[in-house]
mmCIF file of C-alpha atoms in Angstrom:
data_model
loop_
_atom_site.group_PDB
_atom_site.id
_atom_site.type_symbol
_atom_site.label_atom_id
_atom_site.label_comp_id
_atom_site.label_asym_id
_atom_site.label_seq_id
_atom_site.Cartn_x
_atom_site.Cartn_y
_atom_site.Cartn_z
ATOM 1 C CA MET A 9 0.056 0.032 -0.017
ATOM 2 C CA ARG A 10 1.052 3.572 -0.657
ATOM 3 C CA ARG A 11 2.610 5.866 2.053
ATOM 4 C CA ILE A 12 -0.051 8.318 2.727
ATOM 5 C CA ALA A 13 0.209 11.563 4.738
ATOM 6 C CA TRP A 14 -3.162 12.326 6.337
ATOM 7 C CA VAL A 15 -4.083 15.881 7.254
ATOM 8 C CA THR A 16 -7.216 17.034 8.899
ATOM 9 C CA ASP A 17 -8.466 20.557 10.078
ATOM 10 C CA PRO A 18 -5.295 22.538 8.933
ATOM 11 C CA HIS A 19 -7.227 25.878 8.882
ATOM 12 C CA LEU A 20 -4.569 27.273 6.683
ATOM 13 C CA ASP A 21 -6.371 30.692 6.462
ATOM 14 C CA HIS A 22 -5.583 31.143 10.075
ATOM 15 C CA ALA A 23 -1.835 30.135 9.741
ATOM 16 C CA LEU A 24 1.046 32.414 9.565
ATOM 17 C CA PRO A 25 3.299 31.997 6.502
ATOM 18 C CA GLU A 26 6.151 30.630 8.733
ATOM 19 C CA ALA A 27 3.620 28.079 10.224
ATOM 20 C CA ILE A 28 2.733 27.027 6.642
ATOM 21 C CA GLU A 29 6.397 26.606 5.778
ATOM 22 C CA ARG A 30 7.036 24.508 8.773
ATOM 23 C CA PHE A 31 4.001 22.429 7.783
ATOM 24 C CA ARG A 32 5.285 22.001 4.270
ATOM 25 C CA LYS A 33 8.703 20.845 5.550
ATOM 26 C CA GLU A 34 6.985 18.271 7.887
ATOM 27 C CA ILE A 35 5.070 16.830 4.964
ATOM 28 C CA ALA A 36 8.186 16.673 2.758
ATOM 29 C CA ALA A 37 10.132 14.979 5.720
ATOM 30 C CA ALA A 38 7.452 12.250 5.795
ATOM 31 C CA SER A 39 8.020 11.549 2.064
ATOM 32 C CA PRO A 40 4.397 10.542 1.283
ATOM 33 C CA ASP A 41 3.423 8.852 -1.950
ATOM 34 C CA ALA A 42 -0.030 10.640 -1.532
ATOM 35 C CA LEU A 43 -1.717 13.273 0.517
ATOM 36 C CA LEU A 44 -5.178 12.832 1.966
ATOM 37 C CA VAL A 45 -7.010 15.878 3.511
ATOM 38 C CA THR A 46 -10.240 15.544 5.461
ATOM 39 C CA GLY A 47 -11.745 19.023 5.698
ATOM 40 C CA ASP A 48 -11.579 22.348 7.397
ATOM 41 C CA ILE A 49 -9.033 23.581 4.931
ATOM 42 C CA ALA A 50 -9.922 27.214 4.968
ATOM 43 C CA GLU A 51 -12.926 29.453 4.861
ATOM 44 C CA SER A 52 -14.459 29.589 1.303
ATOM 45 C CA VAL A 53 -12.787 32.963 0.397
ATOM 46 C CA ARG A 54 -9.402 31.366 0.818
ATOM 47 C CA LEU A 55 -10.279 27.713 0.024
ATOM 48 C CA LEU A 56 -9.034 27.346 -3.463
ATOM 49 C CA ALA A 57 -5.826 29.092 -2.546
ATOM 50 C CA SER A 58 -5.188 26.918 0.385
ATOM 51 C CA LEU A 59 -5.877 23.804 -1.809
ATOM 52 C CA ASP A 60 -3.348 25.056 -4.124
ATOM 53 C CA GLU A 61 -0.789 25.336 -1.141
ATOM 54 C CA LEU A 62 -1.674 21.680 -0.091
ATOM 55 C CA ARG A 63 -1.531 20.264 -3.645
ATOM 56 C CA SER A 64 1.969 21.742 -4.093
ATOM 57 C CA MET A 65 3.156 19.646 -1.018
ATOM 58 C CA VAL A 66 2.846 16.318 -2.831
ATOM 59 C CA ASP A 67 4.021 15.250 -6.223
ATOM 60 C CA GLY A 68 1.685 12.209 -6.139
ATOM 61 C CA PRO A 69 -2.012 11.721 -5.649
ATOM 62 C CA PHE A 70 -4.109 14.228 -3.780
ATOM 63 C CA TRP A 71 -7.408 13.197 -2.317
ATOM 64 C CA PHE A 72 -9.643 15.479 -0.088
ATOM 65 C CA CYS A 73 -13.076 16.107 1.293
ATOM 66 C CA LEU A 74 -14.409 19.255 3.006
ATOM 67 C CA GLY A 75 -15.423 20.378 6.479
ATOM 68 C CA ASN A 76 -18.022 22.724 7.756
ATOM 69 C CA HIS A 77 -15.491 25.614 7.812
ATOM 70 C CA ASP A 78 -14.770 25.511 4.260
ATOM 71 C CA PHE A 79 -18.432 26.538 3.465
ATOM 72 C CA TYR A 80 -18.194 29.670 5.410
ATOM 73 C CA TYR A 81 -19.403 32.884 3.676
ATOM 74 C CA ASP A 82 -20.853 30.884 0.729
ATOM 75 C CA SER A 83 -23.336 28.000 -0.017
ATOM 76 C CA ILE A 84 -22.664 24.371 0.238
ATOM 77 C CA ALA A 85 -23.535 23.909 -3.515
ATOM 78 C CA ARG A 86 -21.383 26.794 -4.769
ATOM 79 C CA VAL A 87 -18.418 25.734 -2.825
ATOM 80 C CA ARG A 88 -18.789 22.041 -3.944
ATOM 81 C CA ASP A 89 -18.985 23.170 -7.566
ATOM 82 C CA SER A 90 -15.918 25.437 -7.123
ATOM 83 C CA VAL A 91 -13.699 22.591 -5.796
ATOM 84 C CA ARG A 92 -14.988 20.211 -8.443
ATOM 85 C CA GLU A 93 -13.657 22.585 -10.939
ATOM 86 C CA TRP A 94 -10.345 23.070 -9.114
ATOM 87 C CA ALA A 95 -9.904 19.464 -8.836
ATOM 88 C CA ALA A 96 -10.449 18.688 -12.442
ATOM 89 C CA LYS A 97 -7.740 21.239 -13.286
ATOM 90 C CA ARG A 98 -5.170 20.065 -10.617
ATOM 91 C CA GLU A 99 -5.339 16.378 -10.967
ATOM 92 C CA ALA A 100 -6.860 16.041 -7.581
ATOM 93 C CA VAL A 101 -9.720 13.912 -6.492
ATOM 94 C CA TYR A 102 -12.830 15.381 -4.467
ATOM 95 C CA LEU A 103 -13.894 12.139 -2.693
ATOM 96 C CA THR A 104 -17.333 13.325 -2.144
ATOM 97 C CA ASP A 105 -18.146 12.646 -5.756
ATOM 98 C CA GLY A 106 -17.791 8.998 -5.099
ATOM 99 C CA GLU A 107 -14.601 7.836 -6.657
ATOM 100 C CA ARG A 108 -12.992 4.720 -5.266
ATOM 101 C CA ILE A 109 -9.191 4.941 -5.001
ATOM 102 C CA ASP A 110 -7.113 1.698 -5.376
ATOM 103 C CA LEU A 111 -4.432 1.778 -2.773
ATOM 104 C CA GLY A 112 -2.904 -1.633 -3.680
ATOM 105 C CA ARG A 113 -2.582 -4.799 -1.794
ATOM 106 C CA ASP A 114 -6.363 -5.272 -1.693
ATOM 107 C CA TRP A 115 -6.886 -1.871 -0.011
ATOM 108 C CA GLY A 116 -9.275 0.883 -1.232
ATOM 109 C CA LEU A 117 -10.269 4.413 -0.258
ATOM 110 C CA ILE A 118 -13.705 6.258 -0.407
ATOM 111 C CA GLY A 119 -14.715 9.579 1.214
ATOM 112 C CA HIS A 120 -17.417 12.223 1.736
ATOM 113 C CA ASP A 121 -17.615 15.637 3.474
ATOM 114 C CA GLY A 122 -20.161 14.230 5.913
ATOM 115 C CA TRP A 123 -22.088 16.391 8.324
ATOM 116 C CA ALA A 124 -23.123 16.546 12.009
ATOM 117 C CA ASP A 125 -26.746 15.547 12.347
ATOM 118 C CA GLY A 126 -27.783 16.568 15.854
ATOM 119 C CA ARG A 127 -28.976 12.972 16.504
ATOM 120 C CA THR A 128 -26.976 12.416 19.651
ATOM 121 C CA PRO A 129 -28.718 13.603 22.851
ATOM 122 C CA ASP A 130 -29.795 16.394 22.765
ATOM 123 C CA PHE A 131 -29.755 18.938 19.746
ATOM 124 C CA VAL A 132 -32.877 20.758 21.015
ATOM 125 C CA ARG A 133 -31.502 21.331 24.524
ATOM 126 C CA SER A 134 -27.858 22.127 23.295
ATOM 127 C CA LEU A 135 -26.559 25.377 24.433
ATOM 128 C CA VAL A 136 -24.048 25.493 21.684
ATOM 129 C CA PHE A 137 -24.669 27.945 18.951
ATOM 130 C CA MET A 138 -22.238 27.014 15.871
ATOM 131 C CA HIS A 139 -20.945 29.667 13.457
ATOM 132 C CA ASP A 140 -22.367 27.465 10.788
ATOM 133 C CA ALA A 141 -25.710 28.961 11.470
ATOM 134 C CA ARG A 142 -24.407 32.483 10.706
ATOM 135 C CA LEU A 143 -21.785 31.862 8.081
ATOM 136 C CA ILE A 144 -23.087 29.176 5.822
ATOM 137 C CA ALA A 145 -25.667 30.622 3.507
ATOM 138 C CA ASP A 146 -27.895 27.314 3.649
ATOM 139 C CA LEU A 147 -28.263 27.699 7.408
ATOM 140 C CA ALA A 148 -27.993 31.414 7.963
ATOM 141 C CA GLY A 149 -31.241 33.134 9.193
ATOM 142 C CA LYS A 150 -33.047 29.868 9.657
ATOM 143 C CA ASP A 151 -34.796 28.691 12.903
ATOM 144 C CA ARG A 152 -33.326 25.841 14.859
ATOM 145 C CA GLN A 153 -35.758 23.173 13.524
ATOM 146 C CA THR A 154 -35.106 24.223 9.855
ATOM 147 C CA ARG A 155 -31.390 24.081 10.444
ATOM 148 C CA TRP A 156 -31.587 20.636 12.138
ATOM 149 C CA ASP A 157 -33.647 19.238 9.145
ATOM 150 C CA LEU A 158 -30.967 20.350 6.784
ATOM 151 C CA MET A 159 -28.105 18.847 9.016
ATOM 152 C CA LYS A 160 -30.002 15.534 8.931
ATOM 153 C CA GLU A 161 -30.495 15.775 5.082
ATOM 154 C CA LEU A 162 -26.793 16.366 4.603
ATOM 155 C CA ALA A 163 -25.750 13.643 7.008
ATOM 156 C CA ASP A 164 -28.265 11.190 5.369
ATOM 157 C CA GLU A 165 -26.678 12.031 1.936
ATOM 158 C CA SER A 166 -23.192 11.179 3.291
ATOM 159 C CA ALA A 167 -24.575 7.886 4.901
ATOM 160 C CA ARG A 168 -26.212 6.851 1.549
ATOM 161 C CA SER A 169 -23.151 7.720 -0.458
ATOM 162 C CA LEU A 170 -20.598 6.029 1.705
ATOM 163 C CA GLY A 171 -22.785 3.111 2.588
ATOM 164 C CA ALA A 172 -23.368 2.389 -1.169
ATOM 165 C CA GLY A 173 -19.744 3.040 -2.054
ATOM 166 C CA LEU A 174 -18.531 0.758 0.688
ATOM 167 C CA GLU A 175 -20.851 -2.116 -0.257
ATOM 168 C CA SER A 176 -19.788 -1.655 -3.903
ATOM 169 C CA ALA A 177 -16.129 -1.527 -3.033
ATOM 170 C CA PHE A 178 -16.133 -4.569 -0.984
ATOM 171 C CA GLU A 179 -16.884 -6.647 -4.167
ATOM 172 C CA ARG A 180 -13.241 -5.655 -5.229
ATOM 173 C CA PHE A 181 -11.306 -4.794 -2.016
ATOM 174 C CA ARG A 182 -10.886 -6.657 1.231
ATOM 175 C CA SER A 183 -10.175 -3.619 3.296
ATOM 176 C CA MET A 184 -11.298 -0.017 2.906
ATOM 177 C CA LEU A 185 -10.173 3.375 4.376
ATOM 178 C CA ILE A 186 -13.094 5.707 4.946
ATOM 179 C CA ALA A 187 -12.271 9.459 4.833
ATOM 180 C CA THR A 188 -14.757 12.008 6.190
ATOM 181 C CA HIS A 189 -14.717 15.297 8.266
ATOM 182 C CA VAL A 190 -17.325 14.498 10.887
ATOM 183 C CA PRO A 191 -16.677 11.364 13.222
ATOM 184 C CA PRO A 192 -19.465 8.798 12.674
ATOM 185 C CA PHE A 193 -19.395 7.511 16.287
ATOM 186 C CA ARG A 194 -19.829 9.622 19.370
ATOM 187 C CA GLY A 195 -16.993 7.690 21.072
ATOM 188 C CA ALA A 196 -14.607 9.071 18.321
ATOM 189 C CA CYS A 197 -15.682 12.693 19.031
ATOM 190 C CA TRP A 198 -12.944 13.749 21.274
ATOM 191 C CA TYR A 199 -12.037 17.173 22.482
ATOM 192 C CA ASP A 200 -9.306 18.142 25.022
ATOM 193 C CA GLY A 201 -8.736 14.621 26.138
ATOM 194 C CA ARG A 202 -12.446 13.529 26.509
ATOM 195 C CA ILE A 203 -15.679 12.592 24.718
ATOM 196 C CA SER A 204 -17.811 15.573 23.762
ATOM 197 C CA ASP A 205 -20.637 16.120 26.248
ATOM 198 C CA ASP A 206 -24.382 16.376 25.380
ATOM 199 C CA HIS A 207 -24.048 20.093 24.271
ATOM 200 C CA TRP A 208 -21.260 19.528 21.859
ATOM 201 C CA ALA A 209 -21.721 16.048 20.438
ATOM 202 C CA PRO A 210 -24.835 16.807 18.423
ATOM 203 C CA HIS A 211 -22.715 19.310 16.455
ATOM 204 C CA PHE A 212 -19.831 16.905 16.043
ATOM 205 C CA THR A 213 -21.216 13.429 15.287
ATOM 206 C CA ASN A 214 -22.645 12.008 12.123
ATOM 207 C CA VAL A 215 -24.967 9.264 13.670
ATOM 208 C CA ALA A 216 -26.564 8.448 10.351
ATOM 209 C CA LEU A 217 -23.292 7.544 8.859
ATOM 210 C CA GLY A 218 -22.168 5.484 11.974
ATOM 211 C CA GLU A 219 -25.335 3.548 11.711
ATOM 212 C CA ARG A 220 -24.927 2.775 7.983
ATOM 213 C CA LEU A 221 -21.268 1.665 8.438
ATOM 214 C CA ALA A 222 -22.108 -0.586 11.435
ATOM 215 C CA GLU A 223 -24.911 -2.149 9.332
ATOM 216 C CA THR A 224 -22.507 -2.683 6.431
ATOM 217 C CA ALA A 225 -19.978 -4.189 8.796
ATOM 218 C CA ARG A 226 -22.447 -6.770 10.082
ATOM 219 C CA ARG A 227 -23.278 -7.722 6.442
ATOM 220 C CA PHE A 228 -19.747 -8.037 5.352
ATOM 221 C CA PRO A 229 -18.007 -9.655 8.486
ATOM 222 C CA SER A 230 -15.074 -10.825 6.500
ATOM 223 C CA ARG A 231 -14.166 -7.292 5.264
ATOM 224 C CA ASP A 232 -12.211 -4.509 7.159
ATOM 225 C CA SER A 233 -13.091 -0.782 7.152
#
């Protein structure tokens, strides 16, 4: 299997030039064959420039999906369309579009942006107000129930896409890597050394995806993901 450098949540738009240069040297020192990035790259106004910076850090394949911060100051559809155009020009793969990557030695890779769906207890009582509700056009100005409905719709989209992709991929690969921004299980939603509490977990867990992955794992017990 290829040597892959995995990067998540770099937030390059908040990094000083010297920090980005140190980061570049760390990537180079790892000598990866490919680079995988799983979201929160930069807010939309800086996203393509930050993708350019990341793309320049590896000569080999570049695979990525987006996080919620990447949609700030724009809409989800427009940002996704812009990165699709960018990826087509830069020999990169936007994993949300469903491509299955052959990593060799019977390993494959699929991915999707994913989304937190508020299905862990208890979105309605959560005291957390995410900047998503102000800075993503699809959510801005909406009441809580409308925002929650869209969050569930986006999470369900990722569950359908990755679930179907995983089932199809298992016909070819014995083991799969799944790349996404939002943890599919609450037990994987950690901050500052502990699992997120009931106020934060609804905003940082994709329950729909976790349930779909668990169901697929039960159906394919001889496969690994």
